């Protein structure tokens, strides 16, 4: 399965509407399965909430890295597979952070550092595709007052040096996308070479 990746340099807000089907095609002319990444604020409006458990909650942050994934390989789309892929993306991102010496905790699809919530995520399906939104905070700014938050740029190593900054952030984004898409491709390859029972 080919998955196109496009990183958008323009800063714009994720309000929840970007998880609608065929957003990448409508906005950027990208056909087929894709991952769109960009940096920008998050402020999910009530009419765009997809998780019933989040109704009435504020989901916002001034500065996050956003991933919108869309897959057309399952027809009809499968919610369970969408969530399995979401967890895979989250765990791959967490694996990369571990390689940089960052200790994290995962609860479902959320990643925490020193008790602070680093990421948010949701998966869902439409009639034609499966969608994932995954995002992680760069700073603890503009977030709900009742939620303890961690920003990636706030994390330091043992010598109190900032681990991630503007200079290596894009490398982190690209590495996360590359490992995720490679994992999905190797799964497809394993399926194609495995003898059925």
Short mmCIF file of N, CA, C and O in Angstrom, two decimals, residues 28-97:
data_model
loop_
_atom_site.label_atom_id
_atom_site.label_comp_id
_atom_site.label_asym_id
_atom_site.label_seq_id
_atom_site.Cartn_x
_atom_site.Cartn_y
_atom_site.Cartn_z
N UNK A 28 -5.33 19.57 -0.75
CA UNK A 28 -4.00 19.52 -1.36
C UNK A 28 -3.94 18.69 -2.63
O UNK A 28 -2.86 18.53 -3.21
N UNK A 29 -5.07 18.13 -3.06
CA UNK A 29 -5.10 17.36 -4.29
C UNK A 29 -4.39 16.03 -4.20
O UNK A 29 -3.95 15.49 -5.22
N UNK A 30 -4.29 15.47 -3.00
CA UNK A 30 -3.59 14.20 -2.80
C UNK A 30 -4.58 13.05 -2.88
O UNK A 30 -5.52 12.97 -2.08
N UNK A 31 -4.38 12.17 -3.85
CA UNK A 31 -5.22 11.00 -4.02
C UNK A 31 -4.76 9.87 -3.11
O UNK A 31 -3.57 9.74 -2.82
N UNK A 32 -5.69 9.03 -2.72
CA UNK A 32 -5.34 7.79 -2.03
C UNK A 32 -4.92 7.98 -0.59
O UNK A 32 -5.10 9.04 0.01
N UNK A 33 -4.34 6.92 -0.03
CA UNK A 33 -3.93 6.94 1.37
C UNK A 33 -2.82 7.97 1.59
O UNK A 33 -1.92 8.10 0.75
N UNK A 34 -2.90 8.67 2.71
CA UNK A 34 -1.95 9.77 2.91
C UNK A 34 -1.76 10.08 4.39
O UNK A 34 -2.57 9.69 5.24
N UNK A 35 -0.66 10.78 4.66
CA UNK A 35 -0.41 11.36 5.98
C UNK A 35 -0.01 12.81 5.75
O UNK A 35 0.95 13.10 5.03
N UNK A 36 -0.77 13.71 6.35
CA UNK A 36 -0.48 15.14 6.28
C UNK A 36 0.00 15.57 7.66
O UNK A 36 -0.63 15.26 8.67
N UNK A 37 1.14 16.26 7.70
CA UNK A 37 1.66 16.76 8.97
C UNK A 37 1.83 18.27 8.90
O UNK A 37 2.12 18.82 7.83
N UNK A 38 1.64 18.92 10.04
CA UNK A 38 1.87 20.36 10.12
C UNK A 38 1.95 20.77 11.59
O UNK A 38 1.57 20.01 12.47
N UNK A 39 2.42 21.97 11.81
CA UNK A 39 2.52 22.54 13.15
C UNK A 39 1.49 23.65 13.28
O UNK A 39 1.37 24.50 12.38
N UNK A 40 0.76 23.64 14.38
CA UNK A 40 -0.24 24.68 14.57
C UNK A 40 -1.04 24.47 15.84
O UNK A 40 -0.91 23.42 16.50
N UNK A 41 -1.87 25.42 16.19
CA UNK A 41 -2.71 25.28 17.37
C UNK A 41 -3.82 24.26 17.17
O UNK A 41 -4.16 23.91 16.03
N UNK A 42 -4.35 23.78 18.27
CA UNK A 42 -5.49 22.86 18.26
C UNK A 42 -6.60 23.46 19.10
O UNK A 42 -6.36 23.92 20.22
N UNK A 43 -7.78 23.51 18.53
CA UNK A 43 -8.96 23.98 19.26
C UNK A 43 -10.17 23.28 18.65
O UNK A 43 -10.76 23.78 17.69
N UNK A 44 -10.49 22.12 19.19
CA UNK A 44 -11.53 21.28 18.59
C UNK A 44 -12.90 21.80 19.02
O UNK A 44 -13.22 21.85 20.21
N UNK A 45 -13.69 22.19 18.04
CA UNK A 45 -15.01 22.74 18.31
C UNK A 45 -15.97 21.61 18.68
O UNK A 45 -15.78 20.45 18.31
N UNK A 46 -17.02 21.96 19.41
CA UNK A 46 -17.97 20.95 19.92
C UNK A 46 -18.60 20.15 18.79
O UNK A 46 -18.82 18.94 18.93
N UNK A 47 -18.88 20.80 17.66
CA UNK A 47 -19.53 20.08 16.56
C UNK A 47 -18.57 19.14 15.83
O UNK A 47 -19.02 18.33 15.01
N UNK A 48 -17.28 19.22 16.12
CA UNK A 48 -16.31 18.33 15.48
C UNK A 48 -15.75 17.26 16.42
O UNK A 48 -14.86 16.51 16.02
N UNK A 49 -16.24 17.19 17.65
CA UNK A 49 -15.80 16.13 18.56
C UNK A 49 -16.26 14.77 18.06
O UNK A 49 -17.42 14.59 17.70
N UNK A 50 -15.36 13.80 18.05
CA UNK A 50 -15.69 12.46 17.57
C UNK A 50 -15.76 11.43 18.69
O UNK A 50 -16.25 10.34 18.50
N UNK A 51 -15.20 11.77 19.86
CA UNK A 51 -15.18 10.85 20.99
C UNK A 51 -16.28 11.25 21.97
O UNK A 51 -16.26 12.35 22.52
N UNK A 52 -17.25 10.36 22.17
CA UNK A 52 -18.35 10.67 23.09
C UNK A 52 -17.84 11.04 24.48
O UNK A 52 -18.45 11.83 25.19
N UNK A 53 -16.71 10.45 24.89
CA UNK A 53 -16.16 10.72 26.23
C UNK A 53 -15.62 12.14 26.36
O UNK A 53 -15.40 12.62 27.47
N UNK A 54 -15.40 12.81 25.22
CA UNK A 54 -14.84 14.16 25.26
C UNK A 54 -15.89 15.27 25.24
O UNK A 54 -15.54 16.45 25.31
N UNK A 55 -17.16 14.90 25.12
CA UNK A 55 -18.22 15.91 25.06
C UNK A 55 -18.19 16.75 26.33
O UNK A 55 -18.15 16.23 27.45
N UNK A 56 -18.17 18.06 26.15
CA UNK A 56 -18.13 18.98 27.28
C UNK A 56 -16.73 19.34 27.73
O UNK A 56 -16.57 20.21 28.60
N UNK A 57 -15.70 18.68 27.17
CA UNK A 57 -14.31 18.97 27.54
C UNK A 57 -13.68 19.95 26.56
O UNK A 57 -14.06 20.01 25.39
N UNK A 58 -12.70 20.71 27.04
CA UNK A 58 -11.91 21.55 26.17
C UNK A 58 -10.72 20.73 25.65
O UNK A 58 -10.01 20.12 26.44
N UNK A 59 -10.53 20.72 24.35
CA UNK A 59 -9.35 20.09 23.76
C UNK A 59 -8.67 21.16 22.93
O UNK A 59 -9.08 21.46 21.80
N UNK A 60 -7.61 21.72 23.52
CA UNK A 60 -6.96 22.83 22.84
C UNK A 60 -5.52 22.96 23.30
O UNK A 60 -5.14 22.50 24.38
N UNK A 61 -4.71 23.58 22.46
CA UNK A 61 -3.31 23.85 22.75
C UNK A 61 -2.80 24.88 21.75
O UNK A 61 -3.25 24.90 20.59
N UNK A 62 -1.89 25.70 22.17
CA UNK A 62 -1.40 26.78 21.30
C UNK A 62 -0.43 26.30 20.23
O UNK A 62 -0.28 26.95 19.19
N UNK A 63 0.25 25.16 20.47
CA UNK A 63 1.32 24.77 19.56
C UNK A 63 1.51 23.25 19.59
O UNK A 63 2.07 22.71 20.54
N UNK A 64 1.05 22.59 18.54
CA UNK A 64 1.15 21.13 18.46
C UNK A 64 1.63 20.71 17.07
O UNK A 64 1.45 21.44 16.09
N UNK A 65 2.22 19.53 17.01
CA UNK A 65 2.49 18.88 15.73
C UNK A 65 1.32 17.95 15.44
O UNK A 65 0.97 17.12 16.27
N UNK A 66 0.70 18.13 14.28
CA UNK A 66 -0.49 17.38 13.91
C UNK A 66 -0.20 16.37 12.80
O UNK A 66 0.52 16.68 11.85
N UNK A 67 -0.78 15.18 12.95
CA UNK A 67 -0.74 14.15 11.92
C UNK A 67 -2.19 13.82 11.56
O UNK A 67 -2.99 13.49 12.44
N UNK A 68 -2.52 13.90 10.29
CA UNK A 68 -3.81 13.39 9.80
C UNK A 68 -3.51 12.26 8.83
O UNK A 68 -2.88 12.46 7.79
N UNK A 69 -3.95 11.06 9.21
CA UNK A 69 -3.75 9.87 8.37
C UNK A 69 -5.09 9.45 7.78
O UNK A 69 -6.10 9.45 8.48
N UNK A 70 -5.07 9.08 6.52
CA UNK A 70 -6.29 8.56 5.88
C UNK A 70 -5.93 7.33 5.05
O UNK A 70 -4.94 7.34 4.31
N UNK A 71 -6.75 6.29 5.19
CA UNK A 71 -6.48 5.02 4.52
C UNK A 71 -7.72 4.57 3.73
O UNK A 71 -8.83 4.59 4.26
N UNK A 72 -7.47 4.17 2.49
CA UNK A 72 -8.55 3.71 1.62
C UNK A 72 -8.44 2.22 1.29
O UNK A 72 -9.18 1.72 0.45
N UNK A 73 -7.52 1.50 1.94
CA UNK A 73 -7.24 0.12 1.54
C UNK A 73 -8.28 -0.87 2.04
O UNK A 73 -8.35 -1.99 1.53
N UNK A 74 -9.09 -0.51 3.03
CA UNK A 74 -10.13 -1.39 3.55
C UNK A 74 -11.49 -0.90 3.08
O UNK A 74 -11.88 0.23 3.37
N UNK A 75 -12.21 -1.72 2.33
CA UNK A 75 -13.54 -1.35 1.88
C UNK A 75 -14.53 -2.46 2.21
O UNK A 75 -14.39 -3.56 1.68
N UNK A 76 -15.49 -2.23 3.09
CA UNK A 76 -15.72 -0.96 3.79
C UNK A 76 -14.67 -0.74 4.88
O UNK A 76 -14.08 -1.70 5.37
N UNK A 77 -14.44 0.51 5.27
CA UNK A 77 -13.46 0.79 6.32
C UNK A 77 -13.82 0.10 7.63
O UNK A 77 -14.99 -0.09 7.94
N UNK A 78 -12.78 -0.27 8.37
CA UNK A 78 -12.94 -1.06 9.58
C UNK A 78 -12.46 -0.24 10.79
O UNK A 78 -11.29 0.12 10.88
N UNK A 79 -13.39 0.05 11.72
CA UNK A 79 -13.06 0.87 12.88
C UNK A 79 -11.98 0.21 13.74
O UNK A 79 -11.09 0.87 14.26
N UNK A 80 -12.05 -1.12 13.89
CA UNK A 80 -11.06 -1.81 14.72
C UNK A 80 -9.66 -1.66 14.13
O UNK A 80 -8.69 -1.39 14.85
N UNK A 81 -9.54 -1.82 12.81
CA UNK A 81 -8.24 -1.67 12.16
C UNK A 81 -7.75 -0.22 12.28
O UNK A 81 -6.56 0.04 12.48
N UNK A 82 -8.67 0.73 12.18
CA UNK A 82 -8.30 2.14 12.33
C UNK A 82 -7.68 2.38 13.70
O UNK A 82 -6.65 3.05 13.83
N UNK A 83 -8.29 1.81 14.74
CA UNK A 83 -7.75 2.00 16.09
C UNK A 83 -6.45 1.22 16.30
O UNK A 83 -5.55 1.69 17.01
N UNK A 84 -6.32 0.06 15.69
CA UNK A 84 -5.06 -0.68 15.80
C UNK A 84 -3.92 0.11 15.14
O UNK A 84 -2.81 0.18 15.67
N UNK A 85 -4.21 0.74 14.01
CA UNK A 85 -3.19 1.55 13.33
C UNK A 85 -2.88 2.80 14.16
O UNK A 85 -1.72 3.24 14.21
N UNK A 86 -3.89 3.36 14.78
CA UNK A 86 -3.65 4.51 15.64
C UNK A 86 -2.70 4.16 16.78
O UNK A 86 -1.75 4.89 17.06
N UNK A 87 -2.98 3.03 17.45
CA UNK A 87 -2.10 2.61 18.56
C UNK A 87 -0.69 2.33 18.05
O UNK A 87 0.29 2.61 18.73
N UNK A 88 -0.57 1.76 16.85
CA UNK A 88 0.74 1.49 16.27
C UNK A 88 1.51 2.80 16.07
O UNK A 88 2.70 2.90 16.41
N UNK A 89 0.84 3.83 15.55
CA UNK A 89 1.48 5.12 15.36
C UNK A 89 1.93 5.71 16.69
O UNK A 89 3.06 6.19 16.83
N UNK A 90 1.07 5.64 17.69
CA UNK A 90 1.40 6.17 19.01
C UNK A 90 2.60 5.44 19.60
O UNK A 90 3.52 6.06 20.16
N UNK A 91 2.63 4.13 19.48
CA UNK A 91 3.72 3.34 20.06
C UNK A 91 5.03 3.54 19.30
O UNK A 91 6.11 3.53 19.91
N UNK A 92 4.95 3.76 18.00
CA UNK A 92 6.17 4.06 17.24
C UNK A 92 6.75 5.40 17.67
O UNK A 92 7.96 5.55 17.86
N UNK A 93 5.88 6.39 17.84
CA UNK A 93 6.35 7.70 18.30
C UNK A 93 6.98 7.57 19.68
O UNK A 93 8.06 8.14 19.95
N UNK A 94 6.35 6.81 20.55
CA UNK A 94 6.88 6.60 21.89
C UNK A 94 8.23 5.88 21.83
O UNK A 94 9.16 6.18 22.59
N UNK A 95 8.38 4.91 20.92
CA UNK A 95 9.63 4.19 20.75
C UNK A 95 10.76 5.15 20.38
O UNK A 95 11.88 5.05 20.90
N UNK A 96 10.47 6.09 19.50
CA UNK A 96 11.48 7.06 19.08
C UNK A 96 11.89 7.95 20.26
O UNK A 96 13.08 8.21 20.48
N UNK A 97 10.91 8.39 21.04
CA UNK A 97 11.23 9.21 22.22
C UNK A 97 12.13 8.43 23.18
O UNK A 97 13.07 9.00 23.76
#
